Amino acid sequence: MRVISCYSMKGGVGKTATAVNIAYWAAKSGIKTLLIDLDPQGASSFYFRVKPTKKNWGSKFFKAYKELVQHVKASDYENLDIIPAHLSFRNFDTMLGDYNKRTARLRKILKGMSKEYKLVVLDCPPTIGYLSESVFTASDLIFVPVIPTTLSERTYEQLNQFFKKFNYKRNRLVPFFSMVQMQKVLHKRTMETMRSRYNNFMDTIIPFSIDIENMGEHRAPVDTYARSRPANKAYFSLWKEMIPLIKKS
Ligand SMILES: Nc1ncnc2c1ncn2[C@@H]1O[C@H](COP(=O)(O)OP(=O)(O)O)[C@@H](O)[C@H]1O
Ligand SMILES: [Mg+2]
Protein backbone atom coordinates (compact mmCIF):
# COMPACT_ATOMS: atom_id res chain seq x y z
CA MET A 1 0.00 0.00 0.00
CA ARG A 2 1.16 3.52 -0.80
CA VAL A 3 -0.01 6.73 0.80
CA ILE A 4 -0.02 9.92 -1.26
CA SER A 5 -1.30 13.33 -0.32
CA CYS A 6 -2.38 16.54 -2.01
CA TYR A 7 -0.98 19.26 0.15
CA SER A 8 -0.20 22.95 0.23
CA MET A 9 -0.43 25.42 3.08
CA LYS A 10 -2.14 27.71 0.58
CA GLY A 11 -5.89 27.38 0.04
CA GLY A 12 -7.63 27.40 -3.33
CA VAL A 13 -4.69 26.01 -5.32
CA GLY A 14 -6.33 22.81 -6.58
CA LYS A 15 -5.56 20.25 -3.86
CA THR A 16 -9.10 18.92 -3.69
CA ALA A 17 -9.64 18.96 -7.45
CA THR A 18 -6.44 16.92 -7.80
CA ALA A 19 -7.22 14.49 -4.97
CA VAL A 20 -10.66 13.78 -6.46
CA ASN A 21 -9.51 13.26 -10.04
CA ILE A 22 -6.40 11.29 -9.14
CA ALA A 23 -8.30 8.99 -6.78
CA TYR A 24 -10.84 8.48 -9.58
CA TRP A 25 -8.15 7.57 -12.15
CA ALA A 26 -6.36 5.28 -9.74
CA ALA A 27 -9.59 3.41 -9.02
CA LYS A 28 -10.46 3.31 -12.71
CA SER A 29 -7.09 1.71 -13.43
CA GLY A 30 -8.10 -1.12 -11.11
CA ILE A 31 -6.25 0.02 -7.99
CA LYS A 32 -8.23 -0.38 -4.79
CA THR A 33 -8.20 3.20 -3.50
CA LEU A 34 -9.26 4.97 -0.33
CA LEU A 35 -9.67 8.75 -0.35
CA ILE A 36 -9.56 10.35 3.08
CA ASP A 37 -10.93 13.87 3.28
CA LEU A 38 -8.96 15.51 6.09
CA ASP A 39 -10.32 19.00 5.45
CA PRO A 40 -13.29 19.79 7.74
CA GLN A 41 -14.78 21.78 4.86
CA GLY A 42 -15.47 18.41 3.26
CA ALA A 43 -15.05 19.46 -0.37
CA SER A 44 -13.82 16.13 -1.73
CA SER A 45 -16.61 14.27 0.10
CA PHE A 46 -19.04 16.74 -1.49
CA TYR A 47 -17.65 16.14 -4.98
CA PHE A 48 -18.15 12.41 -4.52
CA ARG A 49 -21.63 12.90 -3.05
CA VAL A 50 -20.63 11.14 0.14
CA LYS A 51 -22.23 12.43 3.31
CA PRO A 52 -20.30 12.42 6.59
CA THR A 53 -21.68 10.35 9.44
CA LYS A 54 -23.69 12.42 11.88
CA LYS A 55 -21.52 11.12 14.68
CA ASN A 56 -19.04 13.60 16.04
CA TRP A 57 -16.12 11.20 15.76
CA GLY A 58 -13.09 13.43 15.07
CA SER A 59 -11.77 12.86 18.59
CA LYS A 60 -11.47 9.12 17.82
CA PHE A 61 -9.72 9.51 14.47
CA PHE A 62 -6.16 9.02 15.73
CA LYS A 63 -7.05 6.44 18.38
CA ALA A 64 -7.17 3.24 16.36
CA TYR A 65 -7.52 1.87 12.88
CA LYS A 66 -10.80 0.20 13.88
CA GLU A 67 -12.37 3.60 14.44
CA LEU A 68 -11.46 4.73 10.93
CA VAL A 69 -12.80 1.60 9.28
CA GLN A 70 -16.26 2.25 10.68
CA HIS A 71 -16.45 5.47 8.71
CA VAL A 72 -15.43 4.15 5.31
CA LYS A 73 -18.13 4.75 2.70
CA ALA A 74 -18.48 3.34 -0.78
CA SER A 75 -18.41 5.80 -3.67
CA ASP A 76 -20.34 5.57 -6.94
CA TYR A 77 -17.17 4.20 -8.55
CA GLU A 78 -15.73 0.73 -8.50
CA ASN A 79 -12.54 0.34 -6.40
CA LEU A 80 -13.02 3.71 -4.72
CA ASP A 81 -13.98 4.17 -1.08
CA ILE A 82 -14.06 7.39 0.90
CA ILE A 83 -13.73 8.53 4.46
CA PRO A 84 -15.68 11.79 4.39
CA ALA A 85 -14.65 14.76 6.47
CA HIS A 86 -16.53 15.82 9.57
CA LEU A 87 -16.61 19.31 11.05
CA SER A 88 -14.97 17.89 14.17
CA PHE A 89 -11.80 17.36 12.09
CA ARG A 90 -11.16 21.06 12.66
CA ASN A 91 -9.73 20.13 16.06
CA PHE A 92 -7.06 17.77 14.73
CA ASP A 93 -4.12 20.06 15.43
CA THR A 94 -5.10 20.64 19.05
CA MET A 95 -5.94 16.98 19.57
CA LEU A 96 -2.62 15.81 18.18
CA GLY A 97 -0.89 18.27 20.51
CA ASP A 98 -2.05 16.16 23.45
CA TYR A 99 -0.58 12.90 22.15
CA ASN A 100 2.97 11.74 22.39
CA LYS A 101 4.56 10.46 19.19
CA ARG A 102 1.93 12.64 17.60
CA THR A 103 3.27 12.90 14.08
CA ALA A 104 3.74 9.13 13.71
CA ARG A 105 0.15 8.27 14.63
CA LEU A 106 -1.44 8.77 11.25
CA ARG A 107 1.14 6.54 9.56
CA LYS A 108 0.58 3.84 12.15
CA ILE A 109 -3.20 3.96 11.87
CA LEU A 110 -3.16 3.89 8.08
CA LYS A 111 -1.05 0.74 8.12
CA GLY A 112 -4.19 -1.09 9.15
CA MET A 113 -5.71 -0.19 5.78
CA SER A 114 -3.10 -2.10 3.81
CA LYS A 115 -5.10 -5.35 3.82
CA GLU A 116 -7.91 -3.67 1.96
CA TYR A 117 -6.30 -0.91 -0.13
CA LYS A 118 -3.39 -0.46 -2.49
CA LEU A 119 -3.51 3.33 -2.44
CA VAL A 120 -4.59 5.91 0.11
CA VAL A 121 -5.09 9.49 -1.09
CA LEU A 122 -5.17 12.22 1.56
CA ASP A 123 -6.90 15.49 0.75
CA CYS A 124 -5.45 18.01 3.19
CA PRO A 125 -6.58 21.32 4.65
CA PRO A 126 -4.42 24.39 3.96
CA THR A 127 -2.63 24.54 7.30
CA ILE A 128 0.81 23.83 8.62
CA GLY A 129 0.76 22.22 12.06
CA TYR A 130 0.68 18.81 13.71
CA LEU A 131 -1.82 17.43 11.21
CA SER A 132 0.34 18.44 8.25
CA GLU A 133 3.38 16.99 9.96
CA SER A 134 1.45 13.76 10.41
CA VAL A 135 0.66 13.88 6.71
CA PHE A 136 4.35 14.43 5.86
CA THR A 137 5.29 11.42 8.00
CA ALA A 138 2.53 9.20 6.66
CA SER A 139 2.92 9.99 2.95
CA ASP A 140 5.23 8.22 0.55
CA LEU A 141 4.76 11.19 -1.76
CA ILE A 142 3.30 14.65 -1.20
CA PHE A 143 1.94 16.24 -4.37
CA VAL A 144 1.94 20.02 -4.15
CA PRO A 145 -0.13 22.10 -6.58
CA VAL A 146 1.60 25.41 -7.30
CA ILE A 147 -0.12 28.29 -9.09
CA PRO A 148 2.75 30.02 -10.92
CA THR A 149 2.56 33.40 -9.19
CA THR A 150 4.98 35.19 -6.91
CA LEU A 151 3.15 34.34 -3.68
CA SER A 152 2.83 30.65 -4.51
CA GLU A 153 6.51 30.53 -5.34
CA ARG A 154 7.20 31.95 -1.90
CA THR A 155 4.88 29.42 -0.23
CA TYR A 156 6.63 26.54 -1.96
CA GLU A 157 9.96 27.89 -0.82
CA GLN A 158 8.68 28.10 2.76
CA LEU A 159 7.51 24.50 2.58
CA ASN A 160 10.94 23.39 1.44
CA GLN A 161 12.56 25.32 4.27
CA PHE A 162 10.17 23.72 6.73
CA PHE A 163 11.13 20.26 5.47
CA LYS A 164 14.80 21.10 5.78
CA LYS A 165 14.48 22.53 9.26
CA PHE A 166 12.48 19.63 10.68
CA ASN A 167 14.29 16.90 8.79
CA TYR A 168 11.48 15.71 6.57
CA LYS A 169 12.63 14.11 3.36
CA ARG A 170 12.48 16.75 0.68
CA ASN A 171 12.50 14.17 -2.10
CA ARG A 172 8.97 13.22 -1.05
CA LEU A 173 7.72 16.62 -2.18
CA VAL A 174 6.50 16.52 -5.76
CA PRO A 175 5.33 19.90 -7.07
CA PHE A 176 3.27 20.50 -10.19
CA PHE A 177 1.81 23.62 -11.77
CA SER A 178 -1.89 24.14 -11.24
CA MET A 179 -4.50 26.58 -12.59
CA VAL A 180 -2.07 27.72 -15.26
CA GLN A 181 -3.00 30.48 -17.68
CA MET A 182 -0.44 30.35 -20.45
CA GLN A 183 -1.50 33.72 -21.82
CA LYS A 184 -0.21 35.35 -18.62
CA VAL A 185 3.41 36.45 -18.82
CA LEU A 186 3.77 36.11 -15.05
CA HIS A 187 2.67 32.47 -15.15
CA LYS A 188 5.11 31.62 -17.93
CA ARG A 189 7.98 33.44 -16.29
CA THR A 190 7.35 31.95 -12.85
CA MET A 191 7.18 28.44 -14.32
CA GLU A 192 10.55 28.96 -15.97
CA THR A 193 12.26 30.26 -12.83
CA MET A 194 10.73 27.57 -10.63
CA ARG A 195 11.64 24.76 -13.02
CA SER A 196 15.23 25.90 -13.10
CA ARG A 197 15.30 26.24 -9.33
CA TYR A 198 13.62 22.90 -8.49
CA ASN A 199 14.34 20.02 -10.81
CA ASN A 200 11.48 17.81 -9.62
CA PHE A 201 8.46 19.65 -11.01
CA MET A 202 6.16 17.28 -12.87
CA ASP A 203 5.95 17.75 -16.64
CA THR A 204 2.15 17.80 -16.64
CA ILE A 205 0.54 21.19 -16.19
CA ILE A 206 -3.04 21.54 -14.98
CA PRO A 207 -4.59 24.42 -16.91
CA PHE A 208 -7.04 26.92 -15.48
CA SER A 209 -10.26 25.49 -16.82
CA ILE A 210 -13.96 26.05 -16.56
CA ASP A 211 -14.39 22.27 -16.83
CA ILE A 212 -12.58 21.87 -13.51
CA GLU A 213 -14.53 24.69 -11.89
CA ASN A 214 -17.69 22.91 -12.99
CA MET A 215 -16.93 19.92 -10.76
CA GLY A 216 -18.98 21.68 -8.08
CA GLU A 217 -22.04 21.63 -10.28
CA HIS A 218 -21.63 18.07 -11.49
CA ARG A 219 -20.32 16.73 -8.20
CA ALA A 220 -18.22 14.23 -10.09
CA PRO A 221 -14.70 13.81 -11.49
CA VAL A 222 -14.02 15.67 -14.74
CA ASP A 223 -13.84 12.47 -16.82
CA THR A 224 -17.52 11.75 -16.22
CA TYR A 225 -18.82 14.92 -17.88
CA ALA A 226 -15.97 16.43 -19.96
CA ARG A 227 -14.19 13.34 -21.24
CA SER A 228 -12.53 14.77 -24.33
CA ARG A 229 -11.64 18.16 -22.89
CA PRO A 230 -8.04 19.33 -22.26
CA ALA A 231 -8.57 19.55 -18.47
CA ASN A 232 -9.53 15.88 -18.32
CA LYS A 233 -6.55 14.90 -20.44
CA ALA A 234 -4.35 16.91 -18.09
CA TYR A 235 -5.52 14.99 -15.01
CA PHE A 236 -5.12 11.68 -16.80
CA SER A 237 -1.63 12.68 -17.85
CA LEU A 238 -0.84 13.77 -14.28
CA TRP A 239 -1.98 10.38 -13.03
CA LYS A 240 0.11 8.53 -15.63
CA GLU A 241 3.13 10.58 -14.62
CA MET A 242 2.47 9.77 -10.96
CA ILE A 243 2.38 5.98 -11.44
CA PRO A 244 6.15 5.34 -11.77
CA LEU A 245 6.88 7.87 -9.02
CA ILE A 246 4.48 6.14 -6.65
CA LYS A 247 5.84 2.69 -7.56
CA LYS A 248 9.39 3.58 -6.74
CA SER A 249 8.54 5.64 -3.62
N1 LIG B 1 -7.43 24.01 -12.74
C1 LIG B 1 -8.48 24.72 -12.32
N2 LIG B 1 -9.08 25.62 -13.12
C2 LIG B 1 -10.13 26.36 -12.70
N3 LIG B 1 -10.66 26.27 -11.48
C3 LIG B 1 -10.11 25.39 -10.62
C4 LIG B 1 -8.99 24.57 -10.98
N4 LIG B 1 -8.66 23.80 -9.92
C5 LIG B 1 -9.53 24.11 -8.95
N5 LIG B 1 -10.41 25.07 -9.37
C6 LIG B 1 -11.48 25.71 -8.60
O1 LIG B 1 -10.88 26.57 -7.65
C7 LIG B 1 -11.45 26.42 -6.37
C8 LIG B 1 -10.41 25.87 -5.39
O2 LIG B 1 -9.99 24.59 -5.82
P1 LIG B 1 -9.74 23.40 -4.80
O3 LIG B 1 -9.36 22.21 -5.56
O4 LIG B 1 -10.91 23.28 -3.88
O5 LIG B 1 -8.49 24.00 -4.00
P2 LIG B 1 -7.91 23.61 -2.56
O6 LIG B 1 -8.34 22.24 -2.22
O7 LIG B 1 -6.42 23.75 -2.74
O8 LIG B 1 -8.44 24.66 -1.61
C9 LIG B 1 -12.64 25.50 -6.55
O9 LIG B 1 -13.77 26.27 -6.76
C10 LIG B 1 -12.30 24.71 -7.82
O10 LIG B 1 -13.44 24.33 -8.49
MG1 LIG C 1 -9.39 21.53 -0.56
XYZ file of C-alpha atoms and ligand atoms in Angstrom:
277
model
C 0.000 0.000 0.000
C 1.163 3.520 -0.800
C -0.008 6.731 0.796
C -0.024 9.917 -1.255
C -1.303 13.332 -0.317
C -2.380 16.535 -2.005
C -0.979 19.256 0.151
C -0.203 22.955 0.226
C -0.434 25.416 3.079
C -2.140 27.707 0.585
C -5.888 27.384 0.036
C -7.627 27.399 -3.329
C -4.688 26.014 -5.317
C -6.333 22.808 -6.583
C -5.559 20.246 -3.862
C -9.099 18.917 -3.692
C -9.636 18.962 -7.453
C -6.444 16.923 -7.796
C -7.222 14.488 -4.970
C -10.664 13.778 -6.464
C -9.514 13.256 -10.045
C -6.399 11.286 -9.142
C -8.304 8.993 -6.776
C -10.837 8.481 -9.576
C -8.155 7.573 -12.153
C -6.359 5.278 -9.737
C -9.590 3.408 -9.019
C -10.463 3.307 -12.707
C -7.085 1.705 -13.426
C -8.096 -1.118 -11.106
C -6.247 0.023 -7.986
C -8.226 -0.382 -4.791
C -8.201 3.201 -3.502
C -9.262 4.974 -0.326
C -9.672 8.749 -0.352
C -9.558 10.354 3.081
C -10.934 13.870 3.285
C -8.960 15.511 6.086
C -10.319 18.996 5.449
C -13.292 19.788 7.741
C -14.782 21.780 4.858
C -15.469 18.414 3.259
C -15.048 19.459 -0.369
C -13.821 16.132 -1.732
C -16.614 14.274 0.103
C -19.035 16.739 -1.490
C -17.645 16.138 -4.977
C -18.146 12.407 -4.523
C -21.629 12.897 -3.055
C -20.632 11.138 0.138
C -22.234 12.434 3.310
C -20.302 12.420 6.593
C -21.676 10.349 9.442
C -23.694 12.419 11.877
C -21.523 11.122 14.684
C -19.039 13.598 16.038
C -16.122 11.203 15.757
C -13.092 13.434 15.073
C -11.767 12.857 18.591
C -11.472 9.122 17.817
C -9.718 9.506 14.465
C -6.164 9.016 15.727
C -7.052 6.441 18.385
C -7.167 3.238 16.365
C -7.520 1.872 12.882
C -10.796 0.201 13.883
C -12.369 3.600 14.437
C -11.455 4.730 10.933
C -12.796 1.604 9.283
C -16.263 2.249 10.679
C -16.445 5.466 8.708
C -15.429 4.147 5.305
C -18.132 4.747 2.697
C -18.483 3.341 -0.782
C -18.411 5.795 -3.669
C -20.336 5.570 -6.943
C -17.168 4.200 -8.553
C -15.731 0.727 -8.496
C -12.543 0.344 -6.405
C -13.018 3.705 -4.716
C -13.984 4.174 -1.076
C -14.060 7.390 0.900
C -13.732 8.530 4.465
C -15.679 11.787 4.387
C -14.651 14.763 6.470
C -16.526 15.819 9.568
C -16.611 19.308 11.047
C -14.969 17.893 14.174
C -11.797 17.362 12.089
C -11.159 21.059 12.660
C -9.731 20.130 16.056
C -7.055 17.766 14.730
C -4.117 20.057 15.431
C -5.097 20.643 19.048
C -5.940 16.975 19.566
C -2.618 15.810 18.182
C -0.886 18.266 20.509
C -2.050 16.162 23.453
C -0.575 12.903 22.153
C 2.975 11.736 22.390
C 4.561 10.458 19.187
C 1.931 12.644 17.598
C 3.270 12.901 14.076
C 3.735 9.130 13.714
C 0.148 8.274 14.633
C -1.442 8.769 11.246
C 1.136 6.545 9.560
C 0.582 3.841 12.153
C -3.197 3.962 11.868
C -3.162 3.893 8.079
C -1.048 0.740 8.122
C -4.193 -1.094 9.151
C -5.710 -0.192 5.778
C -3.097 -2.100 3.807
C -5.105 -5.346 3.818
C -7.905 -3.670 1.955
C -6.304 -0.905 -0.131
C -3.391 -0.459 -2.494
C -3.510 3.329 -2.441
C -4.585 5.911 0.108
C -5.089 9.489 -1.088
C -5.167 12.218 1.563
C -6.905 15.489 0.750
C -5.447 18.014 3.188
C -6.576 21.323 4.649
C -4.419 24.394 3.958
C -2.625 24.538 7.296
C 0.808 23.826 8.616
C 0.757 22.222 12.056
C 0.682 18.813 13.710
C -1.822 17.434 11.207
C 0.340 18.441 8.247
C 3.381 16.988 9.960
C 1.446 13.759 10.415
C 0.661 13.875 6.707
C 4.352 14.433 5.858
C 5.292 11.424 7.997
C 2.535 9.197 6.661
C 2.919 9.989 2.949
C 5.231 8.225 0.546
C 4.762 11.193 -1.760
C 3.302 14.651 -1.202
C 1.937 16.237 -4.367
C 1.944 20.025 -4.152
C -0.130 22.103 -6.583
C 1.598 25.408 -7.298
C -0.117 28.291 -9.094
C 2.748 30.017 -10.919
C 2.559 33.395 -9.191
C 4.982 35.194 -6.906
C 3.149 34.343 -3.684
C 2.832 30.652 -4.507
C 6.510 30.530 -5.337
C 7.196 31.953 -1.901
C 4.877 29.420 -0.233
C 6.625 26.545 -1.961
C 9.963 27.888 -0.820
C 8.684 28.105 2.763
C 7.508 24.502 2.582
C 10.945 23.388 1.443
C 12.555 25.317 4.273
C 10.169 23.716 6.734
C 11.127 20.256 5.465
C 14.795 21.098 5.779
C 14.475 22.530 9.264
C 12.475 19.632 10.683
C 14.292 16.904 8.787
C 11.475 15.711 6.574
C 12.626 14.110 3.360
C 12.475 16.748 0.677
C 12.503 14.167 -2.096
C 8.967 13.222 -1.046
C 7.721 16.623 -2.180
C 6.505 16.519 -5.763
C 5.325 19.897 -7.068
C 3.274 20.505 -10.189
C 1.810 23.619 -11.770
C -1.892 24.145 -11.235
C -4.498 26.579 -12.593
C -2.067 27.722 -15.256
C -3.004 30.480 -17.682
C -0.440 30.347 -20.452
C -1.501 33.717 -21.821
C -0.205 35.350 -18.622
C 3.415 36.451 -18.815
C 3.771 36.107 -15.047
C 2.675 32.467 -15.153
C 5.111 31.616 -17.935
C 7.982 33.436 -16.292
C 7.345 31.945 -12.849
C 7.183 28.444 -14.317
C 10.554 28.962 -15.967
C 12.256 30.257 -12.831
C 10.733 27.573 -10.630
C 11.637 24.757 -13.022
C 15.233 25.902 -13.100
C 15.299 26.238 -9.326
C 13.622 22.904 -8.489
C 14.335 20.020 -10.805
C 11.483 17.810 -9.622
C 8.455 19.646 -11.014
C 6.165 17.282 -12.873
C 5.950 17.746 -16.640
C 2.153 17.799 -16.642
C 0.538 21.186 -16.191
C -3.039 21.542 -14.985
C -4.590 24.421 -16.911
C -7.037 26.917 -15.479
C -10.256 25.486 -16.818
C -13.961 26.045 -16.558
C -14.386 22.266 -16.831
C -12.583 21.865 -13.506
C -14.533 24.689 -11.886
C -17.694 22.911 -12.992
C -16.934 19.920 -10.761
C -18.977 21.683 -8.085
C -22.043 21.632 -10.284
C -21.629 18.067 -11.493
C -20.323 16.729 -8.198
C -18.217 14.234 -10.089
C -14.699 13.808 -11.492
C -14.025 15.672 -14.743
C -13.839 12.473 -16.818
C -17.521 11.747 -16.223
C -18.820 14.924 -17.881
C -15.968 16.428 -19.960
C -14.187 13.337 -21.238
C -12.530 14.767 -24.331
C -11.641 18.156 -22.890
C -8.037 19.327 -22.261
C -8.572 19.548 -18.473
C -9.528 15.882 -18.317
C -6.555 14.902 -20.440
C -4.348 16.915 -18.094
C -5.516 14.993 -15.011
C -5.121 11.681 -16.805
C -1.627 12.683 -17.851
C -0.840 13.772 -14.277
C -1.983 10.379 -13.027
C 0.115 8.527 -15.631
C 3.130 10.578 -14.623
C 2.469 9.774 -10.962
C 2.383 5.981 -11.440
C 6.146 5.335 -11.769
C 6.884 7.873 -9.020
C 4.485 6.138 -6.653
C 5.836 2.690 -7.561
C 9.393 3.578 -6.743
C 8.539 5.635 -3.622
N -7.433 24.012 -12.737
C -8.478 24.725 -12.317
N -9.079 25.618 -13.118
C -10.133 26.359 -12.700
N -10.659 26.267 -11.485
C -10.107 25.395 -10.621
C -8.993 24.568 -10.980
N -8.662 23.804 -9.919
C -9.527 24.109 -8.954
N -10.412 25.069 -9.367
C -11.483 25.708 -8.603
O -10.876 26.572 -7.650
C -11.451 26.423 -6.368
C -10.412 25.868 -5.387
O -9.986 24.592 -5.817
P -9.745 23.396 -4.796
O -9.360 22.209 -5.561
O -10.914 23.282 -3.882
O -8.488 23.997 -4.003
P -7.907 23.615 -2.561
O -8.339 22.243 -2.216
O -6.420 23.752 -2.743
O -8.440 24.663 -1.608
C -12.642 25.503 -6.551
O -13.773 26.273 -6.756
C -12.302 24.713 -7.816
O -13.440 24.330 -8.494
Mg -9.392 21.525 -0.565
